[in-house]
CSV table of C-alpha atoms in Angstrom, one decimal:
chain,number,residue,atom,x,y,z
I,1,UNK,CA,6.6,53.8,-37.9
I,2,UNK,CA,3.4,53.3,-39.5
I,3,UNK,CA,2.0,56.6,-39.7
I,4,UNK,CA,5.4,57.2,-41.8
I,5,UNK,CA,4.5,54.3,-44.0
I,6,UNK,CA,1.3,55.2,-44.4
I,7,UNK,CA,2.6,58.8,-45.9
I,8,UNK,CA,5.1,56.8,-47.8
I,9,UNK,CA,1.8,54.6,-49.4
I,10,UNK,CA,0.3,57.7,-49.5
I,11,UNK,CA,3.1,59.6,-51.7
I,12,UNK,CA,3.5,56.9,-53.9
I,13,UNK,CA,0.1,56.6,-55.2
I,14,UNK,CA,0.0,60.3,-55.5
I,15,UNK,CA,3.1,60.1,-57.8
I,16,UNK,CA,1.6,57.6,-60.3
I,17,UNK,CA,-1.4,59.8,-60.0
I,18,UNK,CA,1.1,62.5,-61.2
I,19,UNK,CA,2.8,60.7,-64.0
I,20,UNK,CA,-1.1,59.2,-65.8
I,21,UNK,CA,-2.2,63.1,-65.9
I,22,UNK,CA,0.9,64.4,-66.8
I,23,UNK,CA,0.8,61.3,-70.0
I,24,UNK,CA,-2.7,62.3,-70.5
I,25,UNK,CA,-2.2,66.1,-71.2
I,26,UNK,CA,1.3,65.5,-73.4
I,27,UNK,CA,1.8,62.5,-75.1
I,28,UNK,CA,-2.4,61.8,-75.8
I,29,UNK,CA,-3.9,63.4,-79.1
I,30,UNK,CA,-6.2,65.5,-77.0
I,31,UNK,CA,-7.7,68.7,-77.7
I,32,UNK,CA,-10.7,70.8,-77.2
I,33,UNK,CA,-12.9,70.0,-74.0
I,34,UNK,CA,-10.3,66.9,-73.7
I,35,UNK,CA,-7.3,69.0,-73.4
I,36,UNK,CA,-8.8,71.6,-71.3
I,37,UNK,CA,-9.7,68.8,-68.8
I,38,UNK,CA,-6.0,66.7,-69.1
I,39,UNK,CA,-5.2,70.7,-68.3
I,40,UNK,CA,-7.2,70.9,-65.1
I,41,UNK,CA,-6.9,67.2,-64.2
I,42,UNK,CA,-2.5,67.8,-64.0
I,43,UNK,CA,-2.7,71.0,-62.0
I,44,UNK,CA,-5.3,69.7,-59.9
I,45,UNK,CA,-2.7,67.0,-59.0
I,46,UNK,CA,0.2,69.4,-59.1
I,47,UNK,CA,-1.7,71.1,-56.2
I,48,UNK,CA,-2.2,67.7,-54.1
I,49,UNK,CA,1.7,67.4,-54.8
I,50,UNK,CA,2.3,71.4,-53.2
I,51,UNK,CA,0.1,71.1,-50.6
I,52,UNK,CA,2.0,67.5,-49.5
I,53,UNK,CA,5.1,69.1,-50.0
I,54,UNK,CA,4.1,72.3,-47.4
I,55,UNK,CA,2.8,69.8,-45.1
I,56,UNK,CA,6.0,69.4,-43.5
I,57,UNK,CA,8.3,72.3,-41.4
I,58,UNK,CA,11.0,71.3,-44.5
I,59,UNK,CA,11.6,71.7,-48.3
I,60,UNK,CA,11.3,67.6,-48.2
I,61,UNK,CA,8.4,65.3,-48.2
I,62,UNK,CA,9.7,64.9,-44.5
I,63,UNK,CA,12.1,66.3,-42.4
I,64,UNK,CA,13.1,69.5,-41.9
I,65,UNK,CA,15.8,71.7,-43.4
I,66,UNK,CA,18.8,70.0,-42.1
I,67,UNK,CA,17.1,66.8,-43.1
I,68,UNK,CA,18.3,65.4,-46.8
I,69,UNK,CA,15.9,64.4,-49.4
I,70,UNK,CA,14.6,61.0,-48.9
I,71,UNK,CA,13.5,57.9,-51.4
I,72,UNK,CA,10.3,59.7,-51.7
I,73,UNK,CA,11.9,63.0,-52.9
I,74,UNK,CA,13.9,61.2,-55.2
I,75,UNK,CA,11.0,59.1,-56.6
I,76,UNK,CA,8.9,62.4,-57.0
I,77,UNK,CA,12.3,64.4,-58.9
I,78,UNK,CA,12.7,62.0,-61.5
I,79,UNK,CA,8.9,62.3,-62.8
I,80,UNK,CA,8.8,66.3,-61.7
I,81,UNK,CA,11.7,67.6,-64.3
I,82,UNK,CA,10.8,66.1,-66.7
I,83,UNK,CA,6.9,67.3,-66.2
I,84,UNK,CA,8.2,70.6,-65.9
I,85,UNK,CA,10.2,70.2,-69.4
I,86,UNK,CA,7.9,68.7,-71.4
I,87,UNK,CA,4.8,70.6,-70.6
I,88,UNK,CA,6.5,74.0,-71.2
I,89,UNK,CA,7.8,72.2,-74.6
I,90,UNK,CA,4.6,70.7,-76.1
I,91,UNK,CA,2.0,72.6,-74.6
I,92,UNK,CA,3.0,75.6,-73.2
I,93,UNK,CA,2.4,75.2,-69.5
I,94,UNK,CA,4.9,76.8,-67.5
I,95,UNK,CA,5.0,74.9,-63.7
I,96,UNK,CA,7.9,77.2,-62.0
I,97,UNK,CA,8.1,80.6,-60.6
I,98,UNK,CA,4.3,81.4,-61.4
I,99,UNK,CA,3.4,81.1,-57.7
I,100,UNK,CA,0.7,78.9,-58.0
I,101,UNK,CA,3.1,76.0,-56.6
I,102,UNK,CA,5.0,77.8,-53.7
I,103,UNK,CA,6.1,74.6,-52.2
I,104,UNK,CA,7.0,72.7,-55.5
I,105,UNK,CA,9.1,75.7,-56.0
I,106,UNK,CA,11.3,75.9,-53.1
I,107,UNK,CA,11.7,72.2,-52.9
I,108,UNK,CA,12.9,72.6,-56.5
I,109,UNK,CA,15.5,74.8,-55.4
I,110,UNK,CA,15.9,72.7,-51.9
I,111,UNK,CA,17.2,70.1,-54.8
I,112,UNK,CA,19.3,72.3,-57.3
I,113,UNK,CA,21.4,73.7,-53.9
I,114,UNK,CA,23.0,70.3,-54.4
I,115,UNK,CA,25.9,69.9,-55.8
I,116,UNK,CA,25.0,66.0,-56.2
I,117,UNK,CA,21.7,66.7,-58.1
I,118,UNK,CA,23.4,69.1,-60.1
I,119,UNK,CA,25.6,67.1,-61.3
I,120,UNK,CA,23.1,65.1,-62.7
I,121,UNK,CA,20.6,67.2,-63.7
I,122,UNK,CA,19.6,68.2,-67.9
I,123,UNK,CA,18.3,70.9,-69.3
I,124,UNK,CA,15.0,71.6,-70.6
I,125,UNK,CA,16.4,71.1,-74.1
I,126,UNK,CA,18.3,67.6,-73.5
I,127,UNK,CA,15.4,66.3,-71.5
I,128,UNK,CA,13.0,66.9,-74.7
I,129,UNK,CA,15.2,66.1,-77.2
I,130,UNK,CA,18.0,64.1,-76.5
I,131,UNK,CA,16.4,61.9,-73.9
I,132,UNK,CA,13.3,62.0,-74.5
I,133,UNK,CA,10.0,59.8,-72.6
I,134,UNK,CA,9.7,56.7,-73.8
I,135,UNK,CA,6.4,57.4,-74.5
I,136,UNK,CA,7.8,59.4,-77.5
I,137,UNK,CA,7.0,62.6,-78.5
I,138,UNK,CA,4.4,64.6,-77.3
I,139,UNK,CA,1.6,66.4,-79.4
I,140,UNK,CA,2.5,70.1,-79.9
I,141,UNK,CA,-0.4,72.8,-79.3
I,142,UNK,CA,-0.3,75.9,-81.1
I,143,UNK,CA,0.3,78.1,-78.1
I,144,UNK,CA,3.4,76.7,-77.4
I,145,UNK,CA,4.6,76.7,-80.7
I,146,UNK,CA,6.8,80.1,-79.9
I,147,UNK,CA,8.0,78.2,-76.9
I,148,UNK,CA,9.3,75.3,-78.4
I,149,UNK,CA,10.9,77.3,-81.2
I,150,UNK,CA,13.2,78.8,-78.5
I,151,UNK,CA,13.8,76.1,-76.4
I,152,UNK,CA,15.2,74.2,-79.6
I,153,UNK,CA,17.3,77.5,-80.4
I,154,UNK,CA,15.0,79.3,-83.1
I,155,UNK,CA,14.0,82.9,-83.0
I,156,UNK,CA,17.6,84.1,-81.9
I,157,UNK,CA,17.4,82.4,-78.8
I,158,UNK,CA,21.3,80.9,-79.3
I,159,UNK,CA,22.6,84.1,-80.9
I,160,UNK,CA,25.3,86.6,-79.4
I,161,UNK,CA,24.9,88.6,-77.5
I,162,UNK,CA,22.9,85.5,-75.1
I,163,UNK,CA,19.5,86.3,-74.4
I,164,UNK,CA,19.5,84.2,-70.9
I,165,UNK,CA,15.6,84.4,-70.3
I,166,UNK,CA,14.9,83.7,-74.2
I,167,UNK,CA,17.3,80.7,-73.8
I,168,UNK,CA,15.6,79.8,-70.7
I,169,UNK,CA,18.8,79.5,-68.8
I,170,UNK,CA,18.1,79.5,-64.7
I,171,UNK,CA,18.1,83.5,-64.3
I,172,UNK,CA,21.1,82.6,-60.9
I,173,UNK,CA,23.8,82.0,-63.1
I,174,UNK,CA,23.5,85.4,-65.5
I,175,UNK,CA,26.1,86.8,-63.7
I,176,UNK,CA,28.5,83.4,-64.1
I,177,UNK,CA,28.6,84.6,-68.1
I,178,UNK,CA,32.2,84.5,-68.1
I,179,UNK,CA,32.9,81.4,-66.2
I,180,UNK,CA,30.4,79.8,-68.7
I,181,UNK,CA,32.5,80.6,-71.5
I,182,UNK,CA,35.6,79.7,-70.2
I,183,UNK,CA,34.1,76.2,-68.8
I,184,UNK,CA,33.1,75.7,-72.6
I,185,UNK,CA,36.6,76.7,-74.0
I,186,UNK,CA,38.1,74.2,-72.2
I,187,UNK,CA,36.2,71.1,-72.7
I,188,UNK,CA,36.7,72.4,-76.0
I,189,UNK,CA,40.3,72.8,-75.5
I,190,UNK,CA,41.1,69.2,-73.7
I,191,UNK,CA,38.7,67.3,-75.9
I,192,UNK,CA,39.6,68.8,-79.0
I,193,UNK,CA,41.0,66.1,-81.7
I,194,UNK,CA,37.2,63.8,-80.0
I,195,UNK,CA,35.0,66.8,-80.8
I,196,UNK,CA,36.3,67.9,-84.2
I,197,UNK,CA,36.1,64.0,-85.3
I,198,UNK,CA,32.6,64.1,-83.7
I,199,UNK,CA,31.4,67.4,-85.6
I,200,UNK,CA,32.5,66.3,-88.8
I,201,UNK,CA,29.7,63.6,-88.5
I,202,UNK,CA,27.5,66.7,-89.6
I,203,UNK,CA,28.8,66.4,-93.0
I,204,UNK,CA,28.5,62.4,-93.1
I,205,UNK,CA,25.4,60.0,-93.2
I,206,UNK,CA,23.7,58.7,-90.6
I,207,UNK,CA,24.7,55.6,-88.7
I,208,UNK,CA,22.3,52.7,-89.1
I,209,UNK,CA,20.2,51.7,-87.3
I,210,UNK,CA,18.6,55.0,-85.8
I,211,UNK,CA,17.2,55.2,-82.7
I,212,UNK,CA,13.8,56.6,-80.6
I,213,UNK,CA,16.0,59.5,-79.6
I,214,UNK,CA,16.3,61.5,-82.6
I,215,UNK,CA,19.8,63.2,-81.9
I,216,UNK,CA,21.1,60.0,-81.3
I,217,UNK,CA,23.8,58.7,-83.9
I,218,UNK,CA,26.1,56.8,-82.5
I,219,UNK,CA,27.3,54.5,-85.7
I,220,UNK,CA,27.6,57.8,-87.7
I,221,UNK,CA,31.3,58.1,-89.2
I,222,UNK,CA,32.7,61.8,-89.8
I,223,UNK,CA,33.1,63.2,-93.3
I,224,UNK,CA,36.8,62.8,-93.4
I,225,UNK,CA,37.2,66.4,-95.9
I,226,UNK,CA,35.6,68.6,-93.3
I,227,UNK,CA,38.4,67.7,-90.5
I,228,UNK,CA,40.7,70.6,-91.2
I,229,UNK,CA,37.8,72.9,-91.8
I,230,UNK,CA,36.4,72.0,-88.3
I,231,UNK,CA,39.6,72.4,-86.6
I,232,UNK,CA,40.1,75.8,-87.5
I,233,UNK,CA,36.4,76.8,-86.8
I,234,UNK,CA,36.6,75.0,-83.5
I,235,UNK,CA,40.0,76.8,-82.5
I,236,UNK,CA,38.5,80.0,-83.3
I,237,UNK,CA,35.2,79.3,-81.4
I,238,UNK,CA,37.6,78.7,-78.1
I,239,UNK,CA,39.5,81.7,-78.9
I,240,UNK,CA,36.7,83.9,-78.8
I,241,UNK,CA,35.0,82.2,-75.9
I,242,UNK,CA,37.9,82.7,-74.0
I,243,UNK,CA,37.9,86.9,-74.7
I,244,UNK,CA,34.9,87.7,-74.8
I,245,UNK,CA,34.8,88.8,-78.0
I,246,UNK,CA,32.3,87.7,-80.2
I,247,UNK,CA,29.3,89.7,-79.9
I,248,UNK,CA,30.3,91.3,-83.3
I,249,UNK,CA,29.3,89.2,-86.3
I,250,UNK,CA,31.8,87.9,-88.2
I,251,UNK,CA,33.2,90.6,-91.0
I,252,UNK,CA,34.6,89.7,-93.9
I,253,UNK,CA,38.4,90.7,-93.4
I,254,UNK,CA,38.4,88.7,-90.2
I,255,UNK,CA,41.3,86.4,-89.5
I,256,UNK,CA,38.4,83.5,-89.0
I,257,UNK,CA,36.8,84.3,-91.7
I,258,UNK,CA,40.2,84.5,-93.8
I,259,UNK,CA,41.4,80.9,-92.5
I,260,UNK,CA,37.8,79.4,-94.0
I,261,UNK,CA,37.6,81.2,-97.1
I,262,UNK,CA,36.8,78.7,-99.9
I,263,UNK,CA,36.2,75.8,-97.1
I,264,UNK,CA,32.6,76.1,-96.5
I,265,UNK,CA,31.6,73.2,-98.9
I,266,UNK,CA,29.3,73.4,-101.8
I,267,UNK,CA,25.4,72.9,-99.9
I,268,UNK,CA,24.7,69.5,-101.1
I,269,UNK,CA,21.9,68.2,-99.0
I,270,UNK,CA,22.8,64.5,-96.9
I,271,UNK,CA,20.9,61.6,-98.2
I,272,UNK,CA,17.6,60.7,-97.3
I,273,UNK,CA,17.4,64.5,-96.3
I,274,UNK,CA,13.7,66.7,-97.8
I,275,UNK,CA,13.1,70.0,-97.3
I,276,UNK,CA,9.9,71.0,-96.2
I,277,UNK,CA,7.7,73.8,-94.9
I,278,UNK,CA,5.2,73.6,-91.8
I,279,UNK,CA,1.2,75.4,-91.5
I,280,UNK,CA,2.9,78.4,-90.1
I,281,UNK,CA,5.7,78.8,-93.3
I,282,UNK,CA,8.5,77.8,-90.7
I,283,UNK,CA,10.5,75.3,-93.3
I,284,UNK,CA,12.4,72.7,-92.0
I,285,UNK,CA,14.4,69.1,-93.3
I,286,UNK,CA,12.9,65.7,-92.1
I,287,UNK,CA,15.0,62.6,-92.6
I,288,UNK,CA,12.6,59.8,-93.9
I,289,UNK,CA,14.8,57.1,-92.1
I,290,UNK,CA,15.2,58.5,-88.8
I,291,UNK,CA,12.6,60.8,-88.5
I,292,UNK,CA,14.6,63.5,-87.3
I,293,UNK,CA,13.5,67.1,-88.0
I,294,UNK,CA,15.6,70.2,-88.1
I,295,UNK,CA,15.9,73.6,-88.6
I,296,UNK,CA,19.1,74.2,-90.4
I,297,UNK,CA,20.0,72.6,-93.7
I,298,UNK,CA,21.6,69.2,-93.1
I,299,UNK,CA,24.0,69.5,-96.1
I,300,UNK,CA,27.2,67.9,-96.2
I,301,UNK,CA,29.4,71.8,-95.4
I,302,UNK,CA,30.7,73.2,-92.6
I,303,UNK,CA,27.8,74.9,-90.9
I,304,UNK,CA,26.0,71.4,-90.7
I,305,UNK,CA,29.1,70.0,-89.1
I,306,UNK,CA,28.9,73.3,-86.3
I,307,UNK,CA,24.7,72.2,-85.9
I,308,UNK,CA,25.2,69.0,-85.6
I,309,UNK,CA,28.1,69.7,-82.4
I,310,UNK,CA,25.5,72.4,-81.3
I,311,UNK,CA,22.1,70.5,-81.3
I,312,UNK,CA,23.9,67.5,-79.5
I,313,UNK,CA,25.8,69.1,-76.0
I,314,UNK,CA,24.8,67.8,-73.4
I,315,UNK,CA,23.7,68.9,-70.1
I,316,UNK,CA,25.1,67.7,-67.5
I,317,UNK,CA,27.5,65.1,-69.5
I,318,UNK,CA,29.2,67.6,-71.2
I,319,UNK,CA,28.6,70.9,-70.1
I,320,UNK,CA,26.3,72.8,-67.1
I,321,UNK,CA,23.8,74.6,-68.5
I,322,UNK,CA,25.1,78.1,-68.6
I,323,UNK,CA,28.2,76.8,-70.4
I,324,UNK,CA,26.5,74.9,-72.9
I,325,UNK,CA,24.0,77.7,-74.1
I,326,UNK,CA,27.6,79.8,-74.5
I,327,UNK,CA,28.9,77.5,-77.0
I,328,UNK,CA,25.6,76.8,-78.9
I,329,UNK,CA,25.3,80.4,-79.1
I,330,UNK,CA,28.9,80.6,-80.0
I,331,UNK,CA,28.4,78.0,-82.7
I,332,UNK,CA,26.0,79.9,-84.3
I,333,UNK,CA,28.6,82.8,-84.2
């Protein structure tokens, strides 16, 4: 009816109103008085978005809660996760579970109870880095520089034993650890020969040309010598995922760390790789062609091949998101 279309009219305006304030505060050079109003001009409009949202007897923008989501939830999803990721990456701004947003909360929820939005949805990590906006990156603030660290898997937040709230896995599935590994061990398991070929790009060159999402190499061709030493590392990496027991570094009379003795390669950086080191001493590698920055020495051994599996998993294409941060953290075993 029309008082339906007119909320419909309504909604859409108010999502566009959504996405210019959420481009404003990320993806513009903004910063003193500026920032602080992009700040205030997004929450402002994250509050219109609550209070539409608790306008209605329902989680949905209509309906109630035997009603499903309709076009208008949909429309608003797409924009809201990534919101959610990217303002927690670049500037720090946590949207969820602060109870400012109530009704943004529990329709978040309303949406991950689905097993058909689950099965589509990323992580926090994948929708920053692997898929990112195409409005590119966004312009990183100091007081989410300890954020983004852990979100990309610095400051131990994919070590053993997994740290779920410094990983920022959803705090439901803590208790689905084991599942998680064993969902892990056997992707790893039936896709094993794909992912070993697929790791070994680590050790290789970069595919030409590159592309606006910087973990993105799909012409990339593996480093034929580092095959056998991925294997073994690989078939380790299931073994313990599937026991449980990796929690211990690994020791030097190991049986893994036996079988790689001597395999490890010799540390020679990848071409077109520099080292570098950031205001805050953090150093890092940048890739003049692609752009890409990272965190662990791109060298052509076999700990590049393991970061190069671990920074690309995908959420949900490969892995949910409890199973994934098991085998990054397992990676970095």
């Amino acid at each position: 009816d029309s008082e339906q279309m007119e909320r419909v009219e309504s909604l859409l305006q108010l999502e566009q109103k959504l996405q210019s304030d959420w481009f404003s505060l990320v993806f513009y050079p903004v910063e003193g008085d500026a920032l602080a109003k992009a700040r205030d001009d997004l929450l402002f409009t994250l509050k219109r978005v609550d209070d539409a949202l608790g306008s209605t007897p329902g989680p949905w923008f209509f309906g109630d809660d035997s009603e499903a989501p309709t076009i208008a939830d949909i429309m608003f999803i797409a924009t809201m996760e990534r919101v959610v990721a990217s303002c927690l990456y670049w500037k720090g701004l946590k949207i969820r579970d602060t109870g400012q947003y109530p009704n943004i909360d529990v329709w978040l929820m309303a949406f991950e109870e689905r097993p058909s939005y689950r099965a589509t949805k990323a992580d926090v990590y994948n929708l920053i880095k692997a898929i990112p906006s195409q409005n590119g990156p966004g312009y990183l603030i100091d007081e989410a520089k300890e954020i983004s660290s852990r979100l990309c898997g610095l400051d131990g937040a994919w070590r053993l034993p997994l740290d779920y709230n410094k990983s920022f896995v959803e705090a439901d599935i803590k208790d689905e650890e084991g599942a998680h590994r064993h969902e892990a061990a056997f992707v790893l398991t039936d896709k094993h020969e794909d992912i070993v070929a697929f790791a070994a790009r680590g050790a290789g060159e970069a595919g030409r040309p590159s592309f606006h999402a910087e973990l993105a190499d799909p012409y990339a061709e593996p480093n034929e010598e580092f095959i056998t030493p991925v294997d073994i590392c690989l078939r380790h990496v299931t073994e313990a995922l599937l026991s449980g027991g990796a929690d211990e570094p690994l020791s030097s009379g190991s049986i893994a760390f036996e079988d790689l003795a001597g395999q490890a390669g010799d540390g020679t950086l990848r071409e077109y790789w520099g080292e570098y080191t950031d205001n805050d001493g953090q150093v890092y590698w940048w890739n003049d062609i692609s752009g890409e920055a990272v965190y662990t020495p791109p060298t052509k051994q076999l700990d590049t091949c393991l970061a190069y599996l671990r920074d690309r998993v995908g959420v949900p294409r490969d892995l949910s998101p409890g199973a994934a941060a098991q085998l990054r953290a397992h990676l970095n075993w």
